[in-house]
Each structure stands twice: as structure tokens, then as C-alpha cells.
C-alpha atoms as an extended CHARMM CRD file, in Angstrom:
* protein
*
       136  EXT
         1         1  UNK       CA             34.9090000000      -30.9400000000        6.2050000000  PROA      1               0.0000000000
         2         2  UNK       CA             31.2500000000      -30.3510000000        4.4150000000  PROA      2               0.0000000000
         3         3  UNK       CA             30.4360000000      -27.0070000000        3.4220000000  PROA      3               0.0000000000
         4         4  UNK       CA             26.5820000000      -26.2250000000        4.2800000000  PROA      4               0.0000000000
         5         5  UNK       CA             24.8920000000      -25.5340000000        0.8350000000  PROA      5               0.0000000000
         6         6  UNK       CA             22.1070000000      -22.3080000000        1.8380000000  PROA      6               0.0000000000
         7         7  UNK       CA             19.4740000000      -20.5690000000        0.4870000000  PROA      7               0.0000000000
         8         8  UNK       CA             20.3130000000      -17.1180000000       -0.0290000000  PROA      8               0.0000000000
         9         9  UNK       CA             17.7310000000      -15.5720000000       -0.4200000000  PROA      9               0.0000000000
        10        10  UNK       CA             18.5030000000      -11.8320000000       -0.5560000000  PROA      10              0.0000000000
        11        11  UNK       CA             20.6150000000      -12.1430000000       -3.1990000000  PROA      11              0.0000000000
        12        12  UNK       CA             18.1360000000      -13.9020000000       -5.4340000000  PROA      12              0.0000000000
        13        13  UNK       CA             15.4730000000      -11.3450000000       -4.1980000000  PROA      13              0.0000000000
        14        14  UNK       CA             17.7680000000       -8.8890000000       -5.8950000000  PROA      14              0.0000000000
        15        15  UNK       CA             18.3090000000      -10.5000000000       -8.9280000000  PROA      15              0.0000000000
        16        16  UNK       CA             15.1290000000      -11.8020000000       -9.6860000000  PROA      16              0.0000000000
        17        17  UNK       CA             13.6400000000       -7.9520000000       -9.0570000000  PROA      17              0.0000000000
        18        18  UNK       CA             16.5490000000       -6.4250000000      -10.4830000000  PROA      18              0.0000000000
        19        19  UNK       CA             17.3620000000       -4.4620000000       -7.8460000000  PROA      19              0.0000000000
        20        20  UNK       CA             21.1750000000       -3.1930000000       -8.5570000000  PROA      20              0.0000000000
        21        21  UNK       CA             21.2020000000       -0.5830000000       -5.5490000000  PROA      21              0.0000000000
        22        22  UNK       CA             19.1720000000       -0.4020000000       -2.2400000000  PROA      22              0.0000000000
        23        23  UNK       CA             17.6790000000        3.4670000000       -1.2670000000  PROA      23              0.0000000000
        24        24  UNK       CA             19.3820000000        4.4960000000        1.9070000000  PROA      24              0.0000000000
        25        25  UNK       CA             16.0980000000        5.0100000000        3.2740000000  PROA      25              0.0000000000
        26        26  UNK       CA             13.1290000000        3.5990000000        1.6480000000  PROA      26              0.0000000000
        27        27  UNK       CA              8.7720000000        4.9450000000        3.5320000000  PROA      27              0.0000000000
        28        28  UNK       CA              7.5810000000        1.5790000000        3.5040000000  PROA      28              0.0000000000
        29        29  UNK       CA              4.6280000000        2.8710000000        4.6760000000  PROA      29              0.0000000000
        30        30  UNK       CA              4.0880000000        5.0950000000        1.6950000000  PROA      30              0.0000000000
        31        31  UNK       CA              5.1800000000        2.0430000000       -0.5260000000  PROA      31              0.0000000000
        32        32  UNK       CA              1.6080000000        1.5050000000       -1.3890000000  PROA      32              0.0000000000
        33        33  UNK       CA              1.0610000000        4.8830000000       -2.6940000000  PROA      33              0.0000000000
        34        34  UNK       CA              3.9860000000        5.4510000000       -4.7760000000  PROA      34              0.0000000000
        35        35  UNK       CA              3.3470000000        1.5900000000       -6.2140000000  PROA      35              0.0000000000
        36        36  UNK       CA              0.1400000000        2.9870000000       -7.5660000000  PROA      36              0.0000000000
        37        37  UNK       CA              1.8640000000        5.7710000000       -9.5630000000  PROA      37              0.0000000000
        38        38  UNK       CA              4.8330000000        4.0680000000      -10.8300000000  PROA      38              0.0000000000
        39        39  UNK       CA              5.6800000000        2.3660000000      -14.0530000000  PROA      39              0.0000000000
        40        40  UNK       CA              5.7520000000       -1.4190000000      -14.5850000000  PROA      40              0.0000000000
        41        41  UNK       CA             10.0090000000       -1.7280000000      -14.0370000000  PROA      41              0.0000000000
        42        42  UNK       CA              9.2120000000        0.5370000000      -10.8980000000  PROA      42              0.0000000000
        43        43  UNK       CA              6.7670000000       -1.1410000000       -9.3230000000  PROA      43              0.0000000000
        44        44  UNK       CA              8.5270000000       -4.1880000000       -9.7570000000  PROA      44              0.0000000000
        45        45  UNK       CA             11.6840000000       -2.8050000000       -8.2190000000  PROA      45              0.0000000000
        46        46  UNK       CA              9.5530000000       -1.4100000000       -5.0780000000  PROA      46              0.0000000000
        47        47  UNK       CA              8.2590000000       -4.7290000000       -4.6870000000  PROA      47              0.0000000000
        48        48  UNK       CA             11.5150000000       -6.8140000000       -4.7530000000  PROA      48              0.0000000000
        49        49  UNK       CA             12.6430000000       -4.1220000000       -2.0820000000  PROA      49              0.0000000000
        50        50  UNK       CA              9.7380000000       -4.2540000000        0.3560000000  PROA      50              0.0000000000
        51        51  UNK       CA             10.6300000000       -8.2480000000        0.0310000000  PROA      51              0.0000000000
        52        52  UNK       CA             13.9920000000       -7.3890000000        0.9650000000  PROA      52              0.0000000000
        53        53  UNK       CA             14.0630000000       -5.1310000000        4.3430000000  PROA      53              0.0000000000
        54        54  UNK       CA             11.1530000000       -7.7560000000        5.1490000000  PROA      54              0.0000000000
        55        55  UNK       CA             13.7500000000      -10.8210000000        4.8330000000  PROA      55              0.0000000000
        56        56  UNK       CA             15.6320000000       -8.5350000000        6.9720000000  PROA      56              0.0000000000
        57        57  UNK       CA             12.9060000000       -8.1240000000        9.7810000000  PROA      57              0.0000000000
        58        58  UNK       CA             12.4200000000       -4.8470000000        8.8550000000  PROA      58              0.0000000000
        59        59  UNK       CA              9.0890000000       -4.5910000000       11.4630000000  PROA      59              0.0000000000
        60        60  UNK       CA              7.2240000000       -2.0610000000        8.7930000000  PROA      60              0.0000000000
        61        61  UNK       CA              6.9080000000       -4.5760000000        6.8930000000  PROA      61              0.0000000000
        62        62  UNK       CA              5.1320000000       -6.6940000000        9.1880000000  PROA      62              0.0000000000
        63        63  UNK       CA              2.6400000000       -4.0880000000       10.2610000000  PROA      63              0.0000000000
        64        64  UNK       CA             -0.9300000000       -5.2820000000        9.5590000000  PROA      64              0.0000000000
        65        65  UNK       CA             -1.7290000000       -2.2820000000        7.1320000000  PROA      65              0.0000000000
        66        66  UNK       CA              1.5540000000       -2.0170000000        5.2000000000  PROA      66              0.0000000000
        67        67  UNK       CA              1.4320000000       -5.6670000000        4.5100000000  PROA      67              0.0000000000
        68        68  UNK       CA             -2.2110000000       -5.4770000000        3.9370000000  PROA      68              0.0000000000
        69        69  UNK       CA             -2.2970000000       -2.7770000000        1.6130000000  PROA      69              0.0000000000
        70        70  UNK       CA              1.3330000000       -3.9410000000       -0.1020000000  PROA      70              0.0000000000
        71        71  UNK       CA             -0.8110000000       -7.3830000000       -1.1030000000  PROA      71              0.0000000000
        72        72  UNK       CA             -3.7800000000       -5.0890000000       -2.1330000000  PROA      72              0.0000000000
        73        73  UNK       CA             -1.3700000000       -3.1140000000       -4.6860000000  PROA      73              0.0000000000
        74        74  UNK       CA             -0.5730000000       -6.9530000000       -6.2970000000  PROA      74              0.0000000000
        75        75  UNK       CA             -4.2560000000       -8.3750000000       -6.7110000000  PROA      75              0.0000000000
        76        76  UNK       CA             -6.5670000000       -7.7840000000       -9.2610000000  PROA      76              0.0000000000
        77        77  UNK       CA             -8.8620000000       -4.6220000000       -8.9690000000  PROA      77              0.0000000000
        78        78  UNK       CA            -12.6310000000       -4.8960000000       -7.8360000000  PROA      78              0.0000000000
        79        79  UNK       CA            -15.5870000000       -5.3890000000      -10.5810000000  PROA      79              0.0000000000
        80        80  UNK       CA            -16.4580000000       -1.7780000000       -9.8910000000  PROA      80              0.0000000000
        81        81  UNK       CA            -13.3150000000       -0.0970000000      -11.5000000000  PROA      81              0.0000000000
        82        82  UNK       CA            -13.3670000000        0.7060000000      -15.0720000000  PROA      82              0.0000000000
        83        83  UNK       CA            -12.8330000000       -2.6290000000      -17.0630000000  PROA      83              0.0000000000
        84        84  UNK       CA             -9.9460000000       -0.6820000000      -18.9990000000  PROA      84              0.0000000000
        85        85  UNK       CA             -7.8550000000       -0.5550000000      -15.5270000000  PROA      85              0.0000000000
        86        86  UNK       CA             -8.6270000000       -3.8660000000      -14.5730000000  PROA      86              0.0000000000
        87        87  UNK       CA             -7.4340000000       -5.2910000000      -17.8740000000  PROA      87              0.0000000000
        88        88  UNK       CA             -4.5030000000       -3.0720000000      -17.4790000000  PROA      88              0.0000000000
        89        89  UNK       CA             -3.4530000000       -4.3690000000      -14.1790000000  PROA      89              0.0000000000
        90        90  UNK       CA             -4.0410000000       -7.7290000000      -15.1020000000  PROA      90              0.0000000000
        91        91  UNK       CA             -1.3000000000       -7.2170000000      -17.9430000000  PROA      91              0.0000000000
        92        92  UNK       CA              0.9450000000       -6.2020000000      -15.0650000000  PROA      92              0.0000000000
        93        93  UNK       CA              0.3090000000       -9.1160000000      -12.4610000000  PROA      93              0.0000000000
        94        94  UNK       CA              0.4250000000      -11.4110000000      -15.7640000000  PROA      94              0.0000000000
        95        95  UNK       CA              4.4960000000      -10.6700000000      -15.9230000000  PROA      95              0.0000000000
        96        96  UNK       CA              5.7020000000      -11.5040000000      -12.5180000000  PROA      96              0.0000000000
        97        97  UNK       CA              8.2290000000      -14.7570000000      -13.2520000000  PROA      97              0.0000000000
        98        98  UNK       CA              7.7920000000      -18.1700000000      -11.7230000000  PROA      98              0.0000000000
        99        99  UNK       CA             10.5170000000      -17.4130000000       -9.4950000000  PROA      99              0.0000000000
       100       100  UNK       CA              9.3330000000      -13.7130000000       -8.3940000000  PROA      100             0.0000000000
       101       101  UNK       CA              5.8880000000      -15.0510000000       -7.5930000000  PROA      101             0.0000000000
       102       102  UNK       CA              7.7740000000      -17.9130000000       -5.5540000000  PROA      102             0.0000000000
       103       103  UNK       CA              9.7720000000      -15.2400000000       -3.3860000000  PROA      103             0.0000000000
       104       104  UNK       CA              6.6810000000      -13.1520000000       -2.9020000000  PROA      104             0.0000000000
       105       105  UNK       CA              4.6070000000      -16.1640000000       -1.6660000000  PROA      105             0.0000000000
       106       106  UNK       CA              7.7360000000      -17.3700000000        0.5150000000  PROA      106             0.0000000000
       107       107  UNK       CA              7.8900000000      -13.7810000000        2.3680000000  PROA      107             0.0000000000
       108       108  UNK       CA              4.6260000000      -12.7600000000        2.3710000000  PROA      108             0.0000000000
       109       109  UNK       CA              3.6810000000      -16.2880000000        3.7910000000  PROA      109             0.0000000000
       110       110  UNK       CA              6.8960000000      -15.6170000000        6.4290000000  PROA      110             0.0000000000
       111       111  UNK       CA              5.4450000000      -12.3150000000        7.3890000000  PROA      111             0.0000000000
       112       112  UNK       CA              2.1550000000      -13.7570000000        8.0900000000  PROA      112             0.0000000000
       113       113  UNK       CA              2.9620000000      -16.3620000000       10.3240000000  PROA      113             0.0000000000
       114       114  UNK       CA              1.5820000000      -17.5570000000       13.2900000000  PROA      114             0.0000000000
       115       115  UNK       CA             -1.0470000000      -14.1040000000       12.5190000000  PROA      115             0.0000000000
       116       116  UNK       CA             -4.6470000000      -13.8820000000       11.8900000000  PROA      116             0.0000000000
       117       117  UNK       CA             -4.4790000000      -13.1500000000        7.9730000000  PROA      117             0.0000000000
       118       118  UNK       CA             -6.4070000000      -10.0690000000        7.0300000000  PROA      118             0.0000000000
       119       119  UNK       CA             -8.4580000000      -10.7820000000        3.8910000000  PROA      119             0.0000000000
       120       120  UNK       CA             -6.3080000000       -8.8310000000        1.7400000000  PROA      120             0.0000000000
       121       121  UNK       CA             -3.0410000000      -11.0160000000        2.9610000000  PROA      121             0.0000000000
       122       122  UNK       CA             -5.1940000000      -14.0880000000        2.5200000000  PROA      122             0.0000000000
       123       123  UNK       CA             -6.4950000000      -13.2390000000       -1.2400000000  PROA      123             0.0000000000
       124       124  UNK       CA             -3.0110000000      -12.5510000000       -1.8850000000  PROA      124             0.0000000000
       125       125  UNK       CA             -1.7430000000      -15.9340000000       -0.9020000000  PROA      125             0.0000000000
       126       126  UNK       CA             -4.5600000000      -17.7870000000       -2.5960000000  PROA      126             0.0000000000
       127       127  UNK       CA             -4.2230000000      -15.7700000000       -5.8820000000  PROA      127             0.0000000000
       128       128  UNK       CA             -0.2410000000      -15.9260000000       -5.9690000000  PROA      128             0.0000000000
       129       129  UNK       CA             -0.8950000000      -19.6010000000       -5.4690000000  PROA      129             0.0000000000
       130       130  UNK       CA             -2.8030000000      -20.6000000000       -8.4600000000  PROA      130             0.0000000000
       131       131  UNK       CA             -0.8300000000      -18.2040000000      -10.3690000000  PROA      131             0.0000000000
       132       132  UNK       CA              2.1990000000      -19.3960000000       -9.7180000000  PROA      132             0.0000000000
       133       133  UNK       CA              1.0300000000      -23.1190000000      -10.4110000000  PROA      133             0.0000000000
       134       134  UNK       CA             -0.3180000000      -21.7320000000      -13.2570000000  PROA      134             0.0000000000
       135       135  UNK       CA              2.9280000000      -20.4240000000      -14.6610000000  PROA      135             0.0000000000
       136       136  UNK       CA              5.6320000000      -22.3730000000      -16.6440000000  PROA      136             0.0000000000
């Protein structure tokens, strides 16, 4: 008998975000918010965990604003903020791994199926994309 070789992703999810214990309840649709506030090893955390209860079908992930504004919180800021905070959050998106960007793309992309992309969902996939081709 074969065994069937998978893809688990979940458990690379956790790994690659470092994620050692899942909140018993997590307000994904605060995630945004609290993303904004957080430190660098935070942030990251808070993302590998929206990625997870979305692999899960979590549907607040898949609502149009929390996956709108959870794509917003990982793209570079507009012209009109202060170039200080742009260069700052450009240090941040600059860290993501190979493999982090590549689960991010694969569930963002997953959530967004068969759906009109916003433009926020859309920049995200476009600027994820190059990055991640741009990454060694």
C-alpha cells in the first residue's frame, strides 16, 4: 500500500509564523487594529493566525472588509504619510521569509477566489508577488 504524501499546511503556517499556542478566541475583525499597534514579532504572529482560522474556513476571514483591511495592514503606506513611517513599514514588510510570503499569497489568493478582488486584495497579491520573486 502507498501512503499519500500531503501538504499540511497548518502546521507549516505555524511554524513558519511561530505560532506555539492558538488564543481560544481570537476578534478577527479587530485584527486590523491591534496589527497597527503591535510590535514586529506580534504582528507577525497575528498574521500567521488570521492565515490559520482562514485555512480553517473561518468565514471572518473571508468577509470583504476584514480581508480587505488585513491586506491593507501588509502593503506599503500611501505617499501622503510621513516618509519616516513609510520607511519604517517598509523595514517590516522587508522581513517576511520566502516561505511566509508564499503562505500568505496561497491563502489570501484561496480566500479570494472565484470573488471580485477589492483593490486592496488585488495590490496585495500583485505586491506579495514581486516580492516574493524578489526574495532568495
Amino acid at each position: 500500500m502507498k501512503h499519500k504524501k500531503y501538504y499540511d499546511i497548518v502546521q507549516e503556517i505555524l511554524e513558519a509564523f511561530k505560532i506555539e499556542t492558538l488564543p481560544r478566541e481570537i476578534d478577527i475583525d479587530g485584527m486590523a487594529e491591534d496589527m497597527c499597534t503591535a510590535d514586529y514579532a506580534t504582528q507577525i504572529r497575528m498574521i500567521g493566525i488570521f492565515l490559520y482560522f482562514a485555512v480553517y474556513g473561518d468565514e471572518r476571514c473571508s468577509d470583504i472588509g476584514n480581508l480587505s483591511m488585513f491586506c491593507l495592514t501588509l502593503l506599503p503606506l500611501p505617499e501622503d504619510i510621513s516618509e519616516y513611517s513609510r520607511q519604517q513599514r517598509m523595514v517590516f514588510l522587508n522581513n517576511f521569509s520566502r516561505q511566509q510570503i508564499r503562505l500568505m499569497l496561497f491563502v489570501i489568493m484561496k480566500l479570494a477566489e472565484n470573488k471580485i478582488l477589492d483593490s486592496e486584495t488585488e495590490e496585495f497579491i500583485n505586491f506579495w508577488t514581486i516580492r516574493y520573486l524578489d526574495v532568495n
